[in-house]
mmCIF file of C-alpha atoms in Angstrom:
data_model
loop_
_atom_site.group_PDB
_atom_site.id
_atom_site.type_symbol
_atom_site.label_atom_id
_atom_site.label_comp_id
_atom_site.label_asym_id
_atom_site.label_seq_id
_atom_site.Cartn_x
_atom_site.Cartn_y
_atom_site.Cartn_z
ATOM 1 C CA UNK A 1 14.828 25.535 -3.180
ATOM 2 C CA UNK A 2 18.032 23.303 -3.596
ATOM 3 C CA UNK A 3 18.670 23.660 0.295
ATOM 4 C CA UNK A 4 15.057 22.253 1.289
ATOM 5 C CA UNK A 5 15.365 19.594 -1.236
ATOM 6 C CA UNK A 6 19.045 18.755 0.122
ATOM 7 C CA UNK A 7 17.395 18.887 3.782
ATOM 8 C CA UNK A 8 14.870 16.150 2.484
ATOM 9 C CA UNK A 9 16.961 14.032 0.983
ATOM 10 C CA UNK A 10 19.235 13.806 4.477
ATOM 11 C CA UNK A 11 15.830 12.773 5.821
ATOM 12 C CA UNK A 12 14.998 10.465 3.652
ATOM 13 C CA UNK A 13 18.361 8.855 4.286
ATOM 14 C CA UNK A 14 18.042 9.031 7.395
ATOM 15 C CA UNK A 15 15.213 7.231 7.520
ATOM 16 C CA UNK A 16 16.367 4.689 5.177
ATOM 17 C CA UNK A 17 19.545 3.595 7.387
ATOM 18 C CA UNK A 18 17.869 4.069 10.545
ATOM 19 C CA UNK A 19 15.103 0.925 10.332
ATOM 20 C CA UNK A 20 17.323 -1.222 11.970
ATOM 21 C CA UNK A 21 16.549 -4.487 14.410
ATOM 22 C CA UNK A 22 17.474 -2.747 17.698
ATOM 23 C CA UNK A 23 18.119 -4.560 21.717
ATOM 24 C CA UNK A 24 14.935 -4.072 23.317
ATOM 25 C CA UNK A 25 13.778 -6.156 26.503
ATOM 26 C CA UNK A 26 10.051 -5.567 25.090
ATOM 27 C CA UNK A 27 10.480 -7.264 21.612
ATOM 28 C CA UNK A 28 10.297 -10.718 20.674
ATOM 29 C CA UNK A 29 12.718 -9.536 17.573
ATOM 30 C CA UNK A 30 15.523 -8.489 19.368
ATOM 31 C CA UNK A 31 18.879 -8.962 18.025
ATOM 32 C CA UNK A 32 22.007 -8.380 19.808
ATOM 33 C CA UNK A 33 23.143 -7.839 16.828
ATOM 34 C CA UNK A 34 22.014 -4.825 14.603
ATOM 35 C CA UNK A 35 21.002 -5.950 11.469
ATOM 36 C CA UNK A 36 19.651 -3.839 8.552
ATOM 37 C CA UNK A 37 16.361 -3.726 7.413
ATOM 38 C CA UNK A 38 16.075 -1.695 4.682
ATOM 39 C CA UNK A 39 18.201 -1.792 1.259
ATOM 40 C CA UNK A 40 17.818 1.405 0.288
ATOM 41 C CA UNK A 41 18.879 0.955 -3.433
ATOM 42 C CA UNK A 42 16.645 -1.806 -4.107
ATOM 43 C CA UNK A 43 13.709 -1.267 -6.158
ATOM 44 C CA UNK A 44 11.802 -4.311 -5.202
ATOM 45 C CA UNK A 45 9.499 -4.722 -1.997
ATOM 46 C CA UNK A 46 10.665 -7.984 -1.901
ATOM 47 C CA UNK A 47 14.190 -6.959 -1.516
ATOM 48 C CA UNK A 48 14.434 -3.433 -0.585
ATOM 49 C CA UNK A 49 12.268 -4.953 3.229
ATOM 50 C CA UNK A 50 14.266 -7.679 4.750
ATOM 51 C CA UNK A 51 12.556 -9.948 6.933
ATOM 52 C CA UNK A 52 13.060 -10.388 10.633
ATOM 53 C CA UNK A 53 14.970 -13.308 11.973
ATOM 54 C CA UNK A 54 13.101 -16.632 11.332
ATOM 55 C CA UNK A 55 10.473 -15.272 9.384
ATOM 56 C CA UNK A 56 9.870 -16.068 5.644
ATOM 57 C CA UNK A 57 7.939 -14.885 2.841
ATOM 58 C CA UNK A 58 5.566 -17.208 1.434
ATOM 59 C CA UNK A 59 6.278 -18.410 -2.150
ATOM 60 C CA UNK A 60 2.540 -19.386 -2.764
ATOM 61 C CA UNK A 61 0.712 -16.537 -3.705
ATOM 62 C CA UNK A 62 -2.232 -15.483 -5.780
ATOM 63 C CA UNK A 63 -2.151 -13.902 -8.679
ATOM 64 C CA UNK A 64 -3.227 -10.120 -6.999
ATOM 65 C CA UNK A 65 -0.226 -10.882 -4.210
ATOM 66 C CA UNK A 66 2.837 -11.482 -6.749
ATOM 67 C CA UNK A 67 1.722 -8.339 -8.934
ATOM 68 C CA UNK A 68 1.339 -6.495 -5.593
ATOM 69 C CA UNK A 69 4.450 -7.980 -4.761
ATOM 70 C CA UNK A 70 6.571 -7.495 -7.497
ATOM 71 C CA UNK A 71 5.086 -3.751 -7.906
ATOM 72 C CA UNK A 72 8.490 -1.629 -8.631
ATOM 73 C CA UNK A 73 9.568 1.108 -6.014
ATOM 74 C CA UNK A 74 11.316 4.530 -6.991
ATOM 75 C CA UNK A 75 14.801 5.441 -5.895
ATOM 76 C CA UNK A 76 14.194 5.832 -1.995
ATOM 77 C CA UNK A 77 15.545 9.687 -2.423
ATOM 78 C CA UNK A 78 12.317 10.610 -4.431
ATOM 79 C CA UNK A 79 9.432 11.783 -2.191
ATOM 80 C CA UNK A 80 5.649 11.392 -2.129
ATOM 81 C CA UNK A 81 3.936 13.893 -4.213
ATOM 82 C CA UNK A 82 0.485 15.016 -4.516
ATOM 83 C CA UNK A 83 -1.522 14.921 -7.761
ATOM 84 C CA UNK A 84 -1.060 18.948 -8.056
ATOM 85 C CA UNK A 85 3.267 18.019 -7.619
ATOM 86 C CA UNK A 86 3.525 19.339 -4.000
ATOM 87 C CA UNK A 87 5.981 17.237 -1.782
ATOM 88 C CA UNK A 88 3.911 15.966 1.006
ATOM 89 C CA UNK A 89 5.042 16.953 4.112
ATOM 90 C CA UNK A 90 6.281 14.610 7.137
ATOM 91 C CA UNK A 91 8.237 12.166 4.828
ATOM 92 C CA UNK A 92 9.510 10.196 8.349
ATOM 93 C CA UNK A 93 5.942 8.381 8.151
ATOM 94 C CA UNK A 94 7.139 6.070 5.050
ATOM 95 C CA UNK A 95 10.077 4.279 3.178
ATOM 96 C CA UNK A 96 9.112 4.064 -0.122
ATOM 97 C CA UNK A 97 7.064 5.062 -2.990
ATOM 98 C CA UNK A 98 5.490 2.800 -5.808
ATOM 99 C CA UNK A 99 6.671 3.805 -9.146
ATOM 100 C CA UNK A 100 3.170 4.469 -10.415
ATOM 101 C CA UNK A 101 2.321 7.289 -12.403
ATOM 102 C CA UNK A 102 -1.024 9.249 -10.354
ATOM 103 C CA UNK A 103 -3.794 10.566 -11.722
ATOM 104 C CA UNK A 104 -3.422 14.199 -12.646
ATOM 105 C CA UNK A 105 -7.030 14.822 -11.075
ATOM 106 C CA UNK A 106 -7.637 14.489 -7.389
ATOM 107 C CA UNK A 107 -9.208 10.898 -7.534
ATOM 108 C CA UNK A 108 -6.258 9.194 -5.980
ATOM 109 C CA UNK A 109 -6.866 9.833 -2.258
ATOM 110 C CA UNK A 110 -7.371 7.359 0.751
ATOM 111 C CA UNK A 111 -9.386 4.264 -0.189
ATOM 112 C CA UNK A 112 -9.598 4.878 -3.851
ATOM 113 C CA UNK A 113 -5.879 4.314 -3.880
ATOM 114 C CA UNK A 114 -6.350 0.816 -2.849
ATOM 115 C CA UNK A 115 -9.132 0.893 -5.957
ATOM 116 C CA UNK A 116 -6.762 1.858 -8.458
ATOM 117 C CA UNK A 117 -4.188 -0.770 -7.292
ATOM 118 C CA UNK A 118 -7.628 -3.174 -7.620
ATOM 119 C CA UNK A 119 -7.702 -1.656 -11.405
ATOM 120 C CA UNK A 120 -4.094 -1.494 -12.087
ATOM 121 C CA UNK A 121 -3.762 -5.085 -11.671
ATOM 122 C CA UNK A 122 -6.319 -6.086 -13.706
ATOM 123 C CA UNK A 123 -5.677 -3.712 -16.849
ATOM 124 C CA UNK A 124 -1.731 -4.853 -16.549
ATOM 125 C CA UNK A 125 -3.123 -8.599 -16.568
ATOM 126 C CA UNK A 126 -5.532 -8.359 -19.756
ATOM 127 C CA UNK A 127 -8.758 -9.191 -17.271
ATOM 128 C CA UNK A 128 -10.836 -6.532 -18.927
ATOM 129 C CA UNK A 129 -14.136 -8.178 -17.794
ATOM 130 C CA UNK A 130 -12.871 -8.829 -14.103
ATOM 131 C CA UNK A 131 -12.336 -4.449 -14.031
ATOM 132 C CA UNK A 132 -15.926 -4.363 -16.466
ATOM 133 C CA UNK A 133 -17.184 -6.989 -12.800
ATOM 134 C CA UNK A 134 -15.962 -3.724 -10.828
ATOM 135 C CA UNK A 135 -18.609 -1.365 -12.798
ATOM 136 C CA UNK A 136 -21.744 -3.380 -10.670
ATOM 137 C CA UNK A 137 -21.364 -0.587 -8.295
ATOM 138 C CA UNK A 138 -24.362 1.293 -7.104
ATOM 139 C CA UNK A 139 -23.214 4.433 -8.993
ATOM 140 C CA UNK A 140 -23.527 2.597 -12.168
ATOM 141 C CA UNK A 141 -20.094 3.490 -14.271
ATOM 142 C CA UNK A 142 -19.470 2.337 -17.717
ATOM 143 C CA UNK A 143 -17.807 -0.367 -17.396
ATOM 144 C CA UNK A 144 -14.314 -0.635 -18.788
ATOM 145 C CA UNK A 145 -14.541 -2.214 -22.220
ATOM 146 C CA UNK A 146 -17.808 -0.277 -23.394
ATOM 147 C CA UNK A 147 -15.872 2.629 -22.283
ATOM 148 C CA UNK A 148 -12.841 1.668 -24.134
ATOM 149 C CA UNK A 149 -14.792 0.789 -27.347
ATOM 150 C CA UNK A 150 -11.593 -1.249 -28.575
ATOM 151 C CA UNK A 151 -8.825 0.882 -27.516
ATOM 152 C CA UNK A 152 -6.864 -0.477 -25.054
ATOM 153 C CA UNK A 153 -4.162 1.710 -24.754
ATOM 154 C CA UNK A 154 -2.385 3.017 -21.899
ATOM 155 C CA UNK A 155 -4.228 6.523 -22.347
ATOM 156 C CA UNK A 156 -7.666 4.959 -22.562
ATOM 157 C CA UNK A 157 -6.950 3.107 -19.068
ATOM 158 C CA UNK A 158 -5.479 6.090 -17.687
ATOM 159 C CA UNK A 159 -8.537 7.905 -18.752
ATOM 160 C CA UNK A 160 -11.285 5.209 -17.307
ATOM 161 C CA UNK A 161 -9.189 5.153 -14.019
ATOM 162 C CA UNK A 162 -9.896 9.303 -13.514
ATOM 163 C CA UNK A 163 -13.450 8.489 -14.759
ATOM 164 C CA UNK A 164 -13.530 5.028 -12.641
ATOM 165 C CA UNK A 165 -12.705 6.934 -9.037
ATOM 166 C CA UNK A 166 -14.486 10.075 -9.787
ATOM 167 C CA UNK A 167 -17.567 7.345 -9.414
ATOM 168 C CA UNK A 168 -16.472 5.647 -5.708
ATOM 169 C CA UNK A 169 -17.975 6.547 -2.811
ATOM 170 C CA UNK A 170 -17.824 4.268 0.636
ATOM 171 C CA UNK A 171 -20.287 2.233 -0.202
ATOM 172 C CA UNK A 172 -19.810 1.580 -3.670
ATOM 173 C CA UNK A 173 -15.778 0.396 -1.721
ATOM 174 C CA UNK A 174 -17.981 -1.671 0.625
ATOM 175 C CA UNK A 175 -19.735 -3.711 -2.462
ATOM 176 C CA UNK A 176 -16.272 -4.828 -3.945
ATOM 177 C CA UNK A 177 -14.832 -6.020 -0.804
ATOM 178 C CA UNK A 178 -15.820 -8.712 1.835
ATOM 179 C CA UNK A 179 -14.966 -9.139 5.506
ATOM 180 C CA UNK A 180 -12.699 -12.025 6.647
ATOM 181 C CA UNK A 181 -11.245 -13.203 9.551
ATOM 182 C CA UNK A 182 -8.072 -11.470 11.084
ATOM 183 C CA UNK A 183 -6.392 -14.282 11.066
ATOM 184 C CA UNK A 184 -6.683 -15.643 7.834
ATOM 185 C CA UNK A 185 -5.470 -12.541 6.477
ATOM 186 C CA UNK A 186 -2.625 -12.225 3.074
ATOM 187 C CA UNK A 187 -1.427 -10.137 0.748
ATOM 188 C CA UNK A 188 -4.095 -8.061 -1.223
ATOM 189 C CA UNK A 189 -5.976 -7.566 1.372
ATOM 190 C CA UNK A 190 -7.600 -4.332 2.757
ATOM 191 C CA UNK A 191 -8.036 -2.817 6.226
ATOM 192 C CA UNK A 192 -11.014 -0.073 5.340
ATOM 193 C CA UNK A 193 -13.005 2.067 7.700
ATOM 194 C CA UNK A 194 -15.324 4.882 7.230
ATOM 195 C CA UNK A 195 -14.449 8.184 8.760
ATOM 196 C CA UNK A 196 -16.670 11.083 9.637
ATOM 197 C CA UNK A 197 -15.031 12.545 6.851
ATOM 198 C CA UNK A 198 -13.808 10.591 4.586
ATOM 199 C CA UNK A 199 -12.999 6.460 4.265
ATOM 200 C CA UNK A 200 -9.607 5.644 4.541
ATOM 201 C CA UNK A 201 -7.955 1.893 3.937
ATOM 202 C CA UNK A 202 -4.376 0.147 3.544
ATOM 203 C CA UNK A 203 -3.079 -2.540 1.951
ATOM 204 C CA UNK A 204 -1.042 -5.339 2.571
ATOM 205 C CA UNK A 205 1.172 -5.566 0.291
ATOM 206 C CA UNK A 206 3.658 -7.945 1.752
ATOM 207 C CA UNK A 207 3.704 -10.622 4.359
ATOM 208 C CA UNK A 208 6.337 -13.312 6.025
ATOM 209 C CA UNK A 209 5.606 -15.511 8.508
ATOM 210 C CA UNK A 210 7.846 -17.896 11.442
ATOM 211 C CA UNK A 211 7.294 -21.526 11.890
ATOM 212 C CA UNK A 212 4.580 -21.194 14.656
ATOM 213 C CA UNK A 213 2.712 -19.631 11.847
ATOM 214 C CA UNK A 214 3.416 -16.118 13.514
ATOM 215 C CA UNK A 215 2.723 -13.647 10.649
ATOM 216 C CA UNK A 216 3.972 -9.997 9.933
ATOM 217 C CA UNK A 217 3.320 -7.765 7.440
ATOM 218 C CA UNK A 218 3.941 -4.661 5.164
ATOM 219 C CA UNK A 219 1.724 -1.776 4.507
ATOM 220 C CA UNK A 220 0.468 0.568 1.433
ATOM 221 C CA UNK A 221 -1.690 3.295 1.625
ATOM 222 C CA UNK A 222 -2.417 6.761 -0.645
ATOM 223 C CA UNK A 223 -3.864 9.825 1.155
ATOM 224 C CA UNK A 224 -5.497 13.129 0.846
ATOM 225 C CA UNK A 225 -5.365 14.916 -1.615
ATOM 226 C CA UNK A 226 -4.220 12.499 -4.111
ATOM 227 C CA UNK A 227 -0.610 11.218 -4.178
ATOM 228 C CA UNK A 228 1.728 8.761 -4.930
ATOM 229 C CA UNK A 229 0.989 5.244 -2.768
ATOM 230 C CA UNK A 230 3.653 4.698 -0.277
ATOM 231 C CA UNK A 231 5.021 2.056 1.852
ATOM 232 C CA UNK A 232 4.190 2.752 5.777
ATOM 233 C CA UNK A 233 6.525 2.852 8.400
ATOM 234 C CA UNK A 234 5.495 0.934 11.686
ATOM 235 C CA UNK A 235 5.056 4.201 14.102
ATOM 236 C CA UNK A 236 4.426 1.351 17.094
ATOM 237 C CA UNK A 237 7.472 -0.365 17.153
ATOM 238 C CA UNK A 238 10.561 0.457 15.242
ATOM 239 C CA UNK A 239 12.214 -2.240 15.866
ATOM 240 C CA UNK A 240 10.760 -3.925 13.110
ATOM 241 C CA UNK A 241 9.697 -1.022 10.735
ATOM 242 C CA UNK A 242 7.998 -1.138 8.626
ATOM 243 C CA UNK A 243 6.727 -4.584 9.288
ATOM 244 C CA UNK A 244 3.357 -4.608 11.738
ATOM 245 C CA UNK A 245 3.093 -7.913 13.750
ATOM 246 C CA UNK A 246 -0.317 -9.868 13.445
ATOM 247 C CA UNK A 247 -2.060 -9.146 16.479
ATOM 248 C CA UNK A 248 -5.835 -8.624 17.172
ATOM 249 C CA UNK A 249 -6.462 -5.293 18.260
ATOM 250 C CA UNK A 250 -5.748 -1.964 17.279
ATOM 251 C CA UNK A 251 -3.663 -1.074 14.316
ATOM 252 C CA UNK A 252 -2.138 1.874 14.334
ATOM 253 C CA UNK A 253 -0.644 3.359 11.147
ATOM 254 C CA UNK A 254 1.009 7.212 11.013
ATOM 255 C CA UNK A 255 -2.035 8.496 9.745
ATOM 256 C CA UNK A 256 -4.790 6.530 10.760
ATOM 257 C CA UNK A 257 -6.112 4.362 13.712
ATOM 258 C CA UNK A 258 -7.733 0.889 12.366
ATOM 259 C CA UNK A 259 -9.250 -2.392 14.256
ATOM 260 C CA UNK A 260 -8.171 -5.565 13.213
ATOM 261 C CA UNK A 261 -11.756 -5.930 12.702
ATOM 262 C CA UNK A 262 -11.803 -3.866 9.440
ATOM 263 C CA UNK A 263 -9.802 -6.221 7.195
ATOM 264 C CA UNK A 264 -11.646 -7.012 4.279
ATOM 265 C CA UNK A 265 -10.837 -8.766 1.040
ATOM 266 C CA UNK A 266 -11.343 -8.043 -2.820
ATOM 267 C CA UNK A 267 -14.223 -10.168 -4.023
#
């Protein structure tokens, strides 16, 4: 046991120094000069993930994109778990974890991830009838504050969340969000497509842009079973990791392949 966990945690170092800007003839972001990416001791997105050469984050943001934002991370030596505490394997396909306590159920998986992030934020922000708005679903759940008859504790919401996801389907995903245009995309919002299995969908959770109004942009996801939400690496071009560039097309993540066409916002 303590040599497997020491083998992870040289892997998860690894992986930590290694996201570096590298030469490349191919990439607009090349930098004779190797400059680091990734702070691994920070516990911030918006300092742990330095931005590329002449690209800045944008100080406007809603109210969803700073709480996204300014979500906390957990020491970059501490894997992804599943709800059940089993490490989940291939740790090389992210760089951090959110410090959110999961569900102890399996409710936490793929697209209901980006749900409870949707829930979190609204619970943490006192806007119990935006989460009681979420309940006009097509499975009909209680909504929050008739469930919570009064108690608004940390245990009640933990309790509604289990209840909350154990009541999402695609569809009932579908009626909360609302398609936008790929280029008008920001923080919050949701790439989400419909498997033959199941849905899956990430979020962006951080974004930076250059002065031709070039964006890039950081990405969250949870997966099956039920885990911890983590912070993608960009399998496509490592130069940059785990930033994705803006461009229409296909978007491919480590785990799933999405159009550009899926994003979607929160309504």
């Amino acid at each position: 046991m303590k040599f497997s966990v020491f083998i992870f945690s040289i892997v998860l170092l690894f992986s930590c120094n290694s996201h570096i800007f590298k030469s490349s003839s191919n990439s607009e972001f090349a930098d004779t000069n190797e400059t680091k990416i990734i702070r691994c001791k920070e516990l911030k997105i918006f300092t742990r993930y330095q931005t590329p050469v002449n690209y800045n984050r944008n100080k406007d943001l809603s109210s969803f994109a700073k709480w996204l934002n300014d979500i906390s991370l957990k020491n970059s030596k501490i894997p992804v778990y599943t709800f059940d505490e089993i490490r989940k394997p291939n740790p090389n396909i992210y760089v951090g974890v959110l410090d959110l306590d999961q569900p102890k159920k399996n409710v936490q998986f793929n697209a209901n991830a980006i749900i409870r992030l949707r829930l979190e934020y609204f619970y943490q922000n006192k806007k119990y009838n935006e989460m009681d708005k979420m309940a006009n679903i097509e499975t009909k759940p209680t909504p929050y504050t008739k469930f919570a008859k009064g108690d608004l504790s940390k245990a009640t919401f933990d309790s509604y969340l289990i209840y909350y996801l154990e009541n999402t389907t695609s569809n009932t995903i579908k009626q909360l969000l609302k398609p936008i245009q790929f280029e008008n995309i920001e923080i919050g919002d949701v790439f989400f497509q419909t498997g033959n299995i199941r849905n899956h969908a990430v979020i962006i959770i951080d974004m930076a842009k250059d002065a031709n109004g070039n964006k890039i942009f950081i990405l969250a996801q949870g997966y099956y079973p039920s885990q911890d939400i983590q912070i993608l690496v960009n399998p496509s071009n490592d130069n940059i990791s785990p930033w994705y560039e803006a461009k229409t097309g296909i978007l491919f993540t480590p785990e799933w392949r999405f159009s550009t066409s899926d994003v979607m916002r929160f309504k």
